PDB file of C-alpha atoms in Angstrom:
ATOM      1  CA  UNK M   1       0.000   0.000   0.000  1.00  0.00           C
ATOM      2  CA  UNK M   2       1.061   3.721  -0.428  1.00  0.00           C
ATOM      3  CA  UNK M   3       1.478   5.381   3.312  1.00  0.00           C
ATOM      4  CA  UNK M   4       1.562   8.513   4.030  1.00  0.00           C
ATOM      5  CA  UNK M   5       3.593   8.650   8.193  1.00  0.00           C
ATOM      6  CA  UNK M   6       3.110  11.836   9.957  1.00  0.00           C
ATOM      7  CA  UNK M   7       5.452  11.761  13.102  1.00  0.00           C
ATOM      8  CA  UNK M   8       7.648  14.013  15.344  1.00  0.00           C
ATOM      9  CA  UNK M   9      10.573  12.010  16.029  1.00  0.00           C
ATOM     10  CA  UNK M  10      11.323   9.903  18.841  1.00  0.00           C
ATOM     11  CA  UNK M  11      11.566   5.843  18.959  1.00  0.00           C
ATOM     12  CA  UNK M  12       7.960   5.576  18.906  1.00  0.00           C
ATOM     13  CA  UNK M  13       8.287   7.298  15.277  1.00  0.00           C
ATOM     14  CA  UNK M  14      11.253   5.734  14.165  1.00  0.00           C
ATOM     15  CA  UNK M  15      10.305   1.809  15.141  1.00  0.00           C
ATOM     16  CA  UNK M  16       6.529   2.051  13.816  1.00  0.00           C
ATOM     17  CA  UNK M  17       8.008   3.970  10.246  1.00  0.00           C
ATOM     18  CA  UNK M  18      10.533   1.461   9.823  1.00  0.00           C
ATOM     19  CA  UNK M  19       8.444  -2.110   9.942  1.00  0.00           C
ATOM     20  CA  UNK M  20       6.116   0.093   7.729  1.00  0.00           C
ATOM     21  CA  UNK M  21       8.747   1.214   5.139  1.00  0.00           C
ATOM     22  CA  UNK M  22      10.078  -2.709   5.247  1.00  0.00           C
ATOM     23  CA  UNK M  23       6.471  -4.152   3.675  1.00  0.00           C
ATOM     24  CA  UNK M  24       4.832  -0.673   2.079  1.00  0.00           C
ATOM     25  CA  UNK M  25       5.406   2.153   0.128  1.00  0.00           C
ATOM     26  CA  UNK M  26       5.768   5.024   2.281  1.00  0.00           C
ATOM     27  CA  UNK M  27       5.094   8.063  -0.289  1.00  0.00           C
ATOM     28  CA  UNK M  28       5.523  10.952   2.447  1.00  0.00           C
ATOM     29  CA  UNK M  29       6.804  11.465   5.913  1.00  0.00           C
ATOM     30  CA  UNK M  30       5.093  14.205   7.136  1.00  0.00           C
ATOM     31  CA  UNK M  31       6.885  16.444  10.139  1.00  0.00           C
ATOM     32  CA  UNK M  32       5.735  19.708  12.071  1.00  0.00           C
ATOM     33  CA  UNK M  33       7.476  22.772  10.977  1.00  0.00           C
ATOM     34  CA  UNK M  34       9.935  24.741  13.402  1.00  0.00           C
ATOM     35  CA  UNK M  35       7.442  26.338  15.386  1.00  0.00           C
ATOM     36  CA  UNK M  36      10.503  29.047  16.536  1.00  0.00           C
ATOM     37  CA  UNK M  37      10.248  30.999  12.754  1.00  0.00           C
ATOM     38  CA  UNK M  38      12.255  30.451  10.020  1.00  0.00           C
ATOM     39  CA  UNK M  39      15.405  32.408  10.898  1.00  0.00           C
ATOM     40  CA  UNK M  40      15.803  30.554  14.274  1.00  0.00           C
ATOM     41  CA  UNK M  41      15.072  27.597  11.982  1.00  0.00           C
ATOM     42  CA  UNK M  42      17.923  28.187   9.886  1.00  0.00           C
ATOM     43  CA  UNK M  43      20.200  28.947  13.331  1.00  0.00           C
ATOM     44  CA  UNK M  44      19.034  25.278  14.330  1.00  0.00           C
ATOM     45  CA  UNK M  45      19.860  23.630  10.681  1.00  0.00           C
ATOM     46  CA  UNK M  46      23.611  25.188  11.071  1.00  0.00           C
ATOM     47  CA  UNK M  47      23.791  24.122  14.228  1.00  0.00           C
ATOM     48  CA  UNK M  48      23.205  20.358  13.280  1.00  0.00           C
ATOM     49  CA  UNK M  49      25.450  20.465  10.151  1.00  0.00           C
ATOM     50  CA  UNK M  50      28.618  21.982  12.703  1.00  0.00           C
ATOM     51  CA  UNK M  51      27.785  18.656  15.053  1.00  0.00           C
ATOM     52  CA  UNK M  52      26.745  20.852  18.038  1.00  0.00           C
ATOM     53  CA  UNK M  53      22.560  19.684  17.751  1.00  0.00           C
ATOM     54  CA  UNK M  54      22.109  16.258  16.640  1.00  0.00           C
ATOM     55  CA  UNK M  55      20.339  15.562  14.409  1.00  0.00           C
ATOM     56  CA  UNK M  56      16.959  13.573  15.485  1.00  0.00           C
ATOM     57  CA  UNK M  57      17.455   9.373  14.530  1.00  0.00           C
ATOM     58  CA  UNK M  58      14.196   9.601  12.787  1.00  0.00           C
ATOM     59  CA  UNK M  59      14.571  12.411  10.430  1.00  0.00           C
ATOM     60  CA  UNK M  60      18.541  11.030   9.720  1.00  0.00           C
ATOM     61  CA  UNK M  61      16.975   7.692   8.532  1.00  0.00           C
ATOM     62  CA  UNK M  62      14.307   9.305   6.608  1.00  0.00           C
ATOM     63  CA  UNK M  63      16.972  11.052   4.504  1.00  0.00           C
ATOM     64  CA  UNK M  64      19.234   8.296   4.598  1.00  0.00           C
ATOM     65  CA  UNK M  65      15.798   6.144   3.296  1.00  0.00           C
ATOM     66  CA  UNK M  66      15.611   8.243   0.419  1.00  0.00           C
ATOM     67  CA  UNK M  67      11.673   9.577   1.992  1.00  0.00           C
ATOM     68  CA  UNK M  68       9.912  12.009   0.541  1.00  0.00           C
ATOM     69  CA  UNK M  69       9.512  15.079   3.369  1.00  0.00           C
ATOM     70  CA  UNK M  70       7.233  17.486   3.812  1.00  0.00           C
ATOM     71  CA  UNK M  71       6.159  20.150   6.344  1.00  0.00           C
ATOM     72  CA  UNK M  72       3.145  20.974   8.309  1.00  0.00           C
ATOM     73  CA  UNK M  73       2.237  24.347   9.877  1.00  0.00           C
ATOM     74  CA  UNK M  74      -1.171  26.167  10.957  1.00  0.00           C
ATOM     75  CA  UNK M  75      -2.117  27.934   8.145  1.00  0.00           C
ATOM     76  CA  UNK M  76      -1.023  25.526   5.253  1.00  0.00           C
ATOM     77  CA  UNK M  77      -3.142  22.958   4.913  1.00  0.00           C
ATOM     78  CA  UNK M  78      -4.392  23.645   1.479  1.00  0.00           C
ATOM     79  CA  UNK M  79      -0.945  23.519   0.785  1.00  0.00           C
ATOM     80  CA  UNK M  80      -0.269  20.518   1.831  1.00  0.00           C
ATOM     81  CA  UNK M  81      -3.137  18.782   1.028  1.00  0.00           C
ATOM     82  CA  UNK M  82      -2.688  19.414  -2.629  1.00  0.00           C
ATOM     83  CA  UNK M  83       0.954  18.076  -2.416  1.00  0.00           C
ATOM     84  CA  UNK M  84      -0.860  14.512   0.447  1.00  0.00           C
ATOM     85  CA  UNK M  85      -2.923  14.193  -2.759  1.00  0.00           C
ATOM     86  CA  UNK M  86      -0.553  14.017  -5.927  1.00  0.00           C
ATOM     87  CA  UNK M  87       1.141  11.121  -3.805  1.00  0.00           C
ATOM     88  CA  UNK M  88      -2.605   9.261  -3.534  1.00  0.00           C
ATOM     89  CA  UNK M  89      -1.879   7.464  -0.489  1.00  0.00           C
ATOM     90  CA  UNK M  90      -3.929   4.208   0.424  1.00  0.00           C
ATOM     91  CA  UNK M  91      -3.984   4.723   4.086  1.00  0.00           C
ATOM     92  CA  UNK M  92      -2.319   7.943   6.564  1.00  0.00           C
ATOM     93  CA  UNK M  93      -0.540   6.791   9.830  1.00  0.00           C
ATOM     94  CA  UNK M  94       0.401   9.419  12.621  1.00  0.00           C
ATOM     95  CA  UNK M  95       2.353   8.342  15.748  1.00  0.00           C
ATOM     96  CA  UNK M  96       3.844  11.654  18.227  1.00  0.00           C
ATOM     97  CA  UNK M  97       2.716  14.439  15.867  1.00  0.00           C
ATOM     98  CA  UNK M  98       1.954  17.409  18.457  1.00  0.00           C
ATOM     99  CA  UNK M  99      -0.968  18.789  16.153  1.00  0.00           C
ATOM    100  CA  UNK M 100      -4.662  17.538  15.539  1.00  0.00           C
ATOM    101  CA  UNK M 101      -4.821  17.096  12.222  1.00  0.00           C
ATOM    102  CA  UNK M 102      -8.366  18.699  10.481  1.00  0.00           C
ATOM    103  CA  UNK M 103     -10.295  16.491   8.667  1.00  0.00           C
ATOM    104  CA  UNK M 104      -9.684  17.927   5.148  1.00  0.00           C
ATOM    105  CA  UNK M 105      -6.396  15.816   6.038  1.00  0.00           C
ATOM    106  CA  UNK M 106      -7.675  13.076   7.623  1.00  0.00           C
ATOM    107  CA  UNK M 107      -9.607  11.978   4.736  1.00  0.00           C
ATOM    108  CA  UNK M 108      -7.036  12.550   1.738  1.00  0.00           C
ATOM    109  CA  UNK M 109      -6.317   8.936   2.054  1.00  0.00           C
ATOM    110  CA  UNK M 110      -8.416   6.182   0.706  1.00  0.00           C
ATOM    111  CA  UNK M 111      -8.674   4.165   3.832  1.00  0.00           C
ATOM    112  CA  UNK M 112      -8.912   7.277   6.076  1.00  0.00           C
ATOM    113  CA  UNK M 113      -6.353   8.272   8.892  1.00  0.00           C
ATOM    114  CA  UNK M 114      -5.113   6.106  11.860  1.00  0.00           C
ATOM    115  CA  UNK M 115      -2.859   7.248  14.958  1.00  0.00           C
ATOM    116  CA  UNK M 116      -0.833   5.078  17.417  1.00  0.00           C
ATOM    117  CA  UNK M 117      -1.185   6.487  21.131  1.00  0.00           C
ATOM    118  CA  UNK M 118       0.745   4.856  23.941  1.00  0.00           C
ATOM    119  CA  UNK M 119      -1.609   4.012  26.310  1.00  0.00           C
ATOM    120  CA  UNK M 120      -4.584   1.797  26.486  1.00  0.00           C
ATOM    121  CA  UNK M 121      -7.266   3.519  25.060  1.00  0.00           C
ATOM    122  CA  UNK M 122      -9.501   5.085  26.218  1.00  0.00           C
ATOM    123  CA  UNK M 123      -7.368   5.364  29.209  1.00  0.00           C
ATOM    124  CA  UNK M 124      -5.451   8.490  29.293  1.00  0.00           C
ATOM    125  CA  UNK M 125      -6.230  10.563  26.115  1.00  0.00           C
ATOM    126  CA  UNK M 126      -3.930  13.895  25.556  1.00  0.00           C
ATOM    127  CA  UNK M 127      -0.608  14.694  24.919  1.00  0.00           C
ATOM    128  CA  UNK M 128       0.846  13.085  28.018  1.00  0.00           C
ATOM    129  CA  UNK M 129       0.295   9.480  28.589  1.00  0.00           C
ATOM    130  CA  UNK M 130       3.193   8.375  30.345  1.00  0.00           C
ATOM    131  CA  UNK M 131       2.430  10.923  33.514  1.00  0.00           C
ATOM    132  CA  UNK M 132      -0.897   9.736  34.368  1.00  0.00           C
ATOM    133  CA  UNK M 133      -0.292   6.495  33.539  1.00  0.00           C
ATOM    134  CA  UNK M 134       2.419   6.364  36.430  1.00  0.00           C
ATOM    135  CA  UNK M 135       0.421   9.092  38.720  1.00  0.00           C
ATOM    136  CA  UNK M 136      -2.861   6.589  38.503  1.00  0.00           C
ATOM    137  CA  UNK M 137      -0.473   3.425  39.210  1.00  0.00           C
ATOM    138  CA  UNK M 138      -1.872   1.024  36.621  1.00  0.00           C
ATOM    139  CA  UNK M 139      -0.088  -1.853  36.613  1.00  0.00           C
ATOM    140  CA  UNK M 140      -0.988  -2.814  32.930  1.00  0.00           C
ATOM    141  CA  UNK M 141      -0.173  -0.483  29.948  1.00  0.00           C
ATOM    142  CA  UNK M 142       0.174  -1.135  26.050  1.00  0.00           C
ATOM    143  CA  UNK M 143      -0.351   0.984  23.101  1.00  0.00           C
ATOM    144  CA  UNK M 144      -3.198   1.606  20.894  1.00  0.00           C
ATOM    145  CA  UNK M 145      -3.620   2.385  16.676  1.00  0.00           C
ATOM    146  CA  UNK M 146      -7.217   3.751  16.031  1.00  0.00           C
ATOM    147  CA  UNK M 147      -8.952   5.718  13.809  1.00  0.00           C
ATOM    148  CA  UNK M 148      -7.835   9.708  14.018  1.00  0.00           C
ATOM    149  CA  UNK M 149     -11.015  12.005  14.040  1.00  0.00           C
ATOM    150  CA  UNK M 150     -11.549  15.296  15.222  1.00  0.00           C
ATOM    151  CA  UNK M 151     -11.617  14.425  18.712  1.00  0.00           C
ATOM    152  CA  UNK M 152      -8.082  13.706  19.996  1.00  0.00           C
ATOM    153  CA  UNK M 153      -7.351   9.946  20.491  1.00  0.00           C
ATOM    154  CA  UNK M 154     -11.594   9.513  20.500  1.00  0.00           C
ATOM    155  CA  UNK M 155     -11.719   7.503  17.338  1.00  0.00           C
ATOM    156  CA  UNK M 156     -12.691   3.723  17.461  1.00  0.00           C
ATOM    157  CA  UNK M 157     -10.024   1.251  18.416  1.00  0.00           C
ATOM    158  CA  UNK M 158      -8.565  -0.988  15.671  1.00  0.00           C
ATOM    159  CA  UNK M 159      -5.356  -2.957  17.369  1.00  0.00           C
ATOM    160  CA  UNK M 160      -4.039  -2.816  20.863  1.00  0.00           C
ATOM    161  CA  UNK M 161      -1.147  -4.664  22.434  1.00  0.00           C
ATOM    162  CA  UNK M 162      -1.208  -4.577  26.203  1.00  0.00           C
ATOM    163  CA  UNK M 163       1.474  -5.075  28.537  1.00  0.00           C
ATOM    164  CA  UNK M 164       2.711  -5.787  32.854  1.00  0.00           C
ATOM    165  CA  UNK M 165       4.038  -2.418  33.469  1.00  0.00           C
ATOM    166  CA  UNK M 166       6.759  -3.582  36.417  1.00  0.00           C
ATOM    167  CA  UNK M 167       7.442  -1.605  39.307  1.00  0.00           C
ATOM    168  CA  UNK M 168       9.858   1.263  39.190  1.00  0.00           C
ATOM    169  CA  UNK M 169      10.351   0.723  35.143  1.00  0.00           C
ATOM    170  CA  UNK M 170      11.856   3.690  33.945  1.00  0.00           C
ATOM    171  CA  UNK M 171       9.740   5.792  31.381  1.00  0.00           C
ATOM    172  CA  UNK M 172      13.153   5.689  28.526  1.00  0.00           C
ATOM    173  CA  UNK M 173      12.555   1.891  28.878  1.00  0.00           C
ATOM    174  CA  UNK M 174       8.354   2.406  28.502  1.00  0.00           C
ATOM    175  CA  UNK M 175       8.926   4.085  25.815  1.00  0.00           C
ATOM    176  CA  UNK M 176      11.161   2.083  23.983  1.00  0.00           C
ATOM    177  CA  UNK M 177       8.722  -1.052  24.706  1.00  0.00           C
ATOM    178  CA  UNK M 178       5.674   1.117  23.656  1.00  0.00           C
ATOM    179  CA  UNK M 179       8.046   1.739  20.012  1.00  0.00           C
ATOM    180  CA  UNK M 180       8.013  -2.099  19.596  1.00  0.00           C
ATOM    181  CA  UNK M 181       4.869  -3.146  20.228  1.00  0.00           C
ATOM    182  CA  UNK M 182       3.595   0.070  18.376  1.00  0.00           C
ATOM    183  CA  UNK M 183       5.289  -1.237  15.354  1.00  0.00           C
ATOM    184  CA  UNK M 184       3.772  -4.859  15.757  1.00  0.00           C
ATOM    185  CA  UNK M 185       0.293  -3.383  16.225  1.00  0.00           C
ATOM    186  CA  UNK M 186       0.463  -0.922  13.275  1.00  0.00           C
ATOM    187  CA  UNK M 187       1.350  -3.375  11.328  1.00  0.00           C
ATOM    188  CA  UNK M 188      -1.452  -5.956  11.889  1.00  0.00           C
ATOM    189  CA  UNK M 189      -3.838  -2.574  11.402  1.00  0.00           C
ATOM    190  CA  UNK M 190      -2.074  -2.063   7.776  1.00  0.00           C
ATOM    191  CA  UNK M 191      -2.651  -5.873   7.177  1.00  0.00           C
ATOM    192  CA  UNK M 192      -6.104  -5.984   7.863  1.00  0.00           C
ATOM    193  CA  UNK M 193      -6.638  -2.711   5.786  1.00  0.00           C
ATOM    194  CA  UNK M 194      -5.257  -4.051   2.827  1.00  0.00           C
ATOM    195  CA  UNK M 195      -7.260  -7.247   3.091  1.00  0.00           C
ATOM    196  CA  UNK M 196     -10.370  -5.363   3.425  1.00  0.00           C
ATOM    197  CA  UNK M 197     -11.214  -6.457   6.945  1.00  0.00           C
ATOM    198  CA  UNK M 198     -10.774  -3.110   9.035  1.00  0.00           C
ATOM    199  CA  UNK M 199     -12.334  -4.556  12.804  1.00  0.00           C
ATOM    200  CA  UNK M 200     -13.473  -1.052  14.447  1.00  0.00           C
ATOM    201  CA  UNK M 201     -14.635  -1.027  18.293  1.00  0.00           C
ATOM    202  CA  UNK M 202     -16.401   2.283  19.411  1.00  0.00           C
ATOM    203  CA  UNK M 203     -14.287   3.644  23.020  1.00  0.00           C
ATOM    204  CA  UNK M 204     -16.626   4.138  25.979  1.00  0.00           C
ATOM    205  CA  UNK M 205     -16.383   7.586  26.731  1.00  0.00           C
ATOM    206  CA  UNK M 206     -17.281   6.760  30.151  1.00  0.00           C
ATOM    207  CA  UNK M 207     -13.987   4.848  30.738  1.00  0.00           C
ATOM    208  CA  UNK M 208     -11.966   7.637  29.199  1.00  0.00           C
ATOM    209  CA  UNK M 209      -9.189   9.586  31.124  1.00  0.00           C
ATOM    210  CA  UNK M 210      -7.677  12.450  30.262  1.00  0.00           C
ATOM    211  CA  UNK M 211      -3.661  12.946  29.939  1.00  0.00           C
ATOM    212  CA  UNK M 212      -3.028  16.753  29.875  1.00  0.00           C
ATOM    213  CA  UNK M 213       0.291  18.338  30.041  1.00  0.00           C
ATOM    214  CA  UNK M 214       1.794  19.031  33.765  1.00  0.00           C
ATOM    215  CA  UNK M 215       2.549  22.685  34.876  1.00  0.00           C
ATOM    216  CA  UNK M 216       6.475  22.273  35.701  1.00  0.00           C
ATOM    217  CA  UNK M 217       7.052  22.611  39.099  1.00  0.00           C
ATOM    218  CA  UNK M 218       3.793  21.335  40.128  1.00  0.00           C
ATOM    219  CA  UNK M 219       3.076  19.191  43.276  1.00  0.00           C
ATOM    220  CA  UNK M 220       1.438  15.712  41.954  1.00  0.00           C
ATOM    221  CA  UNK M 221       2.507  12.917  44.900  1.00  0.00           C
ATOM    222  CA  UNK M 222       0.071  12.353  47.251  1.00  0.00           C
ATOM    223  CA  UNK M 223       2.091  11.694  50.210  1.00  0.00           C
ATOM    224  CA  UNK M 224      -1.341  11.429  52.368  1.00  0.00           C
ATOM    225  CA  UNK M 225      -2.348   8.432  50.723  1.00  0.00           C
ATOM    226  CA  UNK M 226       0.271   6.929  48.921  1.00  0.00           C
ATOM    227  CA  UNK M 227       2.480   3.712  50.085  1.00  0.00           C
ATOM    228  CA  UNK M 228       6.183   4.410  50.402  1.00  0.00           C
ATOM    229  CA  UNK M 229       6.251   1.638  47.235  1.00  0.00           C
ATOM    230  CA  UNK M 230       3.638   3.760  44.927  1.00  0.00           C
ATOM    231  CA  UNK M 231       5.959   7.364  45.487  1.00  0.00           C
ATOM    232  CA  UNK M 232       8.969   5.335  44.556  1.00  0.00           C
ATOM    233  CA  UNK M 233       7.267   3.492  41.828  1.00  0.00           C
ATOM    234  CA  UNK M 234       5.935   6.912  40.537  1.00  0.00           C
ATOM    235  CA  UNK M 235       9.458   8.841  40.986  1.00  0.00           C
ATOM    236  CA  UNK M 236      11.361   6.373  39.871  1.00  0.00           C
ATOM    237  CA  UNK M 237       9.484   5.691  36.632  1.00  0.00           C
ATOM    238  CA  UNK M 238       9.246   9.093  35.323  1.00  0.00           C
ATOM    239  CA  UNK M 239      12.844  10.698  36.435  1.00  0.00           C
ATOM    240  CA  UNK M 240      14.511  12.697  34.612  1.00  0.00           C
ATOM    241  CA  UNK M 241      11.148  13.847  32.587  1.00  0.00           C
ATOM    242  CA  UNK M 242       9.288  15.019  36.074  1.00  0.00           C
ATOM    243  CA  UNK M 243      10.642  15.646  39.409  1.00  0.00           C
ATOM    244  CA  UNK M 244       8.866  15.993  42.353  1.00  0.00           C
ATOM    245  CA  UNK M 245       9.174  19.512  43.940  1.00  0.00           C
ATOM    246  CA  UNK M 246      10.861  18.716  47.585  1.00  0.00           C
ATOM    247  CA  UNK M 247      12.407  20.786  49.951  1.00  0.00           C
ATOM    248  CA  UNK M 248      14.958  20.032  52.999  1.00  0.00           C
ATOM    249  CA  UNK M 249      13.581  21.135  56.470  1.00  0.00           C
ATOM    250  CA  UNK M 250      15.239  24.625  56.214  1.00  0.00           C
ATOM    251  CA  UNK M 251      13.963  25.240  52.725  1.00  0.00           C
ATOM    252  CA  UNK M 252      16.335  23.874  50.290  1.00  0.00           C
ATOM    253  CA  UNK M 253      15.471  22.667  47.389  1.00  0.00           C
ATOM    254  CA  UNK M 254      16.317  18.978  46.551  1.00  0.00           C
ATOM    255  CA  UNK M 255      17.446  18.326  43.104  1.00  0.00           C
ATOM    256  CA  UNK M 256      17.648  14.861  42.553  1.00  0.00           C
ATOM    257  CA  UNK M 257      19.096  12.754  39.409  1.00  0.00           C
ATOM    258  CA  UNK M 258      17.842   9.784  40.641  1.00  0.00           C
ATOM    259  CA  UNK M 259      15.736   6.960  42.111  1.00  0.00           C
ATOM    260  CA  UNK M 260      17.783   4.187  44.010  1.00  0.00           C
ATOM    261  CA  UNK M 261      15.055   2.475  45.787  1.00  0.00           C
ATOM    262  CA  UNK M 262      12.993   2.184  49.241  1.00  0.00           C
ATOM    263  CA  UNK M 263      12.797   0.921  52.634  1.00  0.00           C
ATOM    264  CA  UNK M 264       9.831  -0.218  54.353  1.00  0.00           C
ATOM    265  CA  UNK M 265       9.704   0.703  58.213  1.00  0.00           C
ATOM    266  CA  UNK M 266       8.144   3.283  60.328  1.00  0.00           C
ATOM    267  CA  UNK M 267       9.614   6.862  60.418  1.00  0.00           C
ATOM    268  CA  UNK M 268       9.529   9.742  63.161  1.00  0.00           C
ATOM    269  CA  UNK M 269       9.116  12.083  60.284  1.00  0.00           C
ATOM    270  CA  UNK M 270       6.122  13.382  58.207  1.00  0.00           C
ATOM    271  CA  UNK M 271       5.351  12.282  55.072  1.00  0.00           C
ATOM    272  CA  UNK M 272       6.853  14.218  52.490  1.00  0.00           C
ATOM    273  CA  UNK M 273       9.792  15.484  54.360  1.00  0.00           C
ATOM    274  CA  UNK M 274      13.370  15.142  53.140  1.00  0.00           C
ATOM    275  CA  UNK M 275      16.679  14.264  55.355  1.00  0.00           C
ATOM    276  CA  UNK M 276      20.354  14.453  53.881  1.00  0.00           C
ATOM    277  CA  UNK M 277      21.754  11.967  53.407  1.00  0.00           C
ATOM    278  CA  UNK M 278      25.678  10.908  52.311  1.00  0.00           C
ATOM    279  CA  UNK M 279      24.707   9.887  48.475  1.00  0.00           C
ATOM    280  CA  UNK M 280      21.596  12.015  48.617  1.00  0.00           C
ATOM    281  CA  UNK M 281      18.393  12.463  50.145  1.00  0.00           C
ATOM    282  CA  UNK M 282      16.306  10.003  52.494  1.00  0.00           C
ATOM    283  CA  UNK M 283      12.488  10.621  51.440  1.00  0.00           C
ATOM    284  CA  UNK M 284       9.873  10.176  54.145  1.00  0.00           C
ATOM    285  CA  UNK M 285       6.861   8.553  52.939  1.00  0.00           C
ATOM    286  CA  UNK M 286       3.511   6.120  54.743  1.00  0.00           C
ATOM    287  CA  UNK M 287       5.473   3.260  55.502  1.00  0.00           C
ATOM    288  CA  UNK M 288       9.258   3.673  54.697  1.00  0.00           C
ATOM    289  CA  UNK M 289      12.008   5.652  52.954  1.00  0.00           C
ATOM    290  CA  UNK M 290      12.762   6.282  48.835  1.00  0.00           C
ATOM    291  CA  UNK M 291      16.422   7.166  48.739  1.00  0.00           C
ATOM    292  CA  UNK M 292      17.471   9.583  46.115  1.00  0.00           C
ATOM    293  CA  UNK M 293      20.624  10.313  44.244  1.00  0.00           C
ATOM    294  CA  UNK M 294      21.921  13.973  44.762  1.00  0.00           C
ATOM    295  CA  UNK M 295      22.826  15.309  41.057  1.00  0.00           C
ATOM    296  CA  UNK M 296      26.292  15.696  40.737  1.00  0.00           C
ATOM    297  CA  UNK M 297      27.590  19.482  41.092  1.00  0.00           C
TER     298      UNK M 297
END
């Protein structure tokens, strides 16, 4: 089939467009423009070709690939869209594009418009999946391909590939899992779409949670309610993407680069509160300690 990919970058770009590329003809990859304008654009393309801003794996293979590129910014869809429909793609497939595409584009191709979002639908729709799905603890995750509408990561299920999430995995490593089995599950979507056999199931909308972006520097642990396991489980997993705002007893901040691990037993201290340590930072949670790895100065 003829595939139009529009991605950002990232692994969970990179693994998907590469088992596609291996079996289909991808026609178009399909990136957001520099949102900064085009002279800082041009800053950043110098800056990549003298070594010091790498450039990002998925747009180096593209190129090396031989892909056809092409931009998308708000304002040029017409644009666009005439150039998606000289290359009369079969079926469009988006995975970590940071737009919601309208539907004059999700309908260019024959067999519509399908995105892969890493969570389990309709758990945890937005742009940030991984957060919530360590804030709400679930101990299962996976990834999701389904039909892109209007409404973001709303459209009817059509492969999913679910998953143990285990305890203090860090988010690099979800991700990187989430790239693999996004790839297998795209491609059993693609399969079924070019054997005429699309299987569509509607989402409940009552099961659905939202995923919004996090304010940075925002409180989110719950040291109230939370098990010294869960805050370790939920700092460990998403360090060095989120940090936890803490603060010694005489109002230093604690800047942490790490997670090492807990200790169950009671403590004197209240939940929440942070001791020094010699490598770190002792963290006082319900039920035991989460050590923490100072950041090197």
């Amino acid at each position: 089939m003829k595939v139009v990919f529009f991605a950002n970058g990232g692994a969970l770009a990179l693994e998907p467009l590469r088992a596609v590329a291996a079996r289909h003809d991808v026609v178009a990859v399909v990136r957001p423009a520099d949102r900064r304008g085009r002279f800082r654009g041009w800053m950043g393309a110098a800056a990549r070709a003298a070594g010091l801003r790498p450039t990002d794996p998925l747009v180096k293979w593209v190129r090396q690939s031989g892909l056809r590129e092409l931009q998308y910014h708000v304002g040029g869809e017409a644009q666009l869209g005439g150039a998606l429909r000289k290359c009369a793609p079969d079926i469009a497939c988006i995975s970590t594009f940071p737009s919601i595409l309208p539907a004059g584009l999700l309908d260019i191709a024959r067999l519509g418009t399908v995105n892969l979002h890493p969570s389990l639908l309709p758990r945890h729709r937005g742009p940030s999946p991984y957060f919530w799905i360590y804030y709400h603890d679930d101990q299962r995750t996976g990834v999701t391909v389904h039909r892109a509408t209007a409404r973001a990561d709303a459209g009817p299920v059509l492969g999913q590939e679910s998953f143990a999430l285990a305890r203090g995995m860090g988010i690099v490593a979800l991700h990187e899992e989430n790239a693999r089995a996004g790839a297998r599950v795209l491609m059993e979507v693609l399969d079924s779409a070019e054997a005429g056999r699309f299987t569509e199931a509607p989402q409940d909308d009552a099961l659905a949670t939202p995923a919004p972006r996090v304010a940075p520097g925002a409180a989110m642990v719950n040291f109230r309610d939370w098990e010294v396991e869960r805050v370790w489980h939920f700092l460990a997993g998403l360090v060095p993407m989120f940090r936890e705002p803490l603060r010694e007893t005489g109002g230093r901040g604690v800047r942490y680069a790490a997670v090492q691990g807990f200790e169950r037993g009671e403590t004197e201290a209240a939940p929440g509160s942070v001791t020094r340590t010699a490598h770190g930072w002792s963290l006082h949670c319900r039920g035991g300690l989460v050590n923490l790895v100072a950041e090197r100065s």
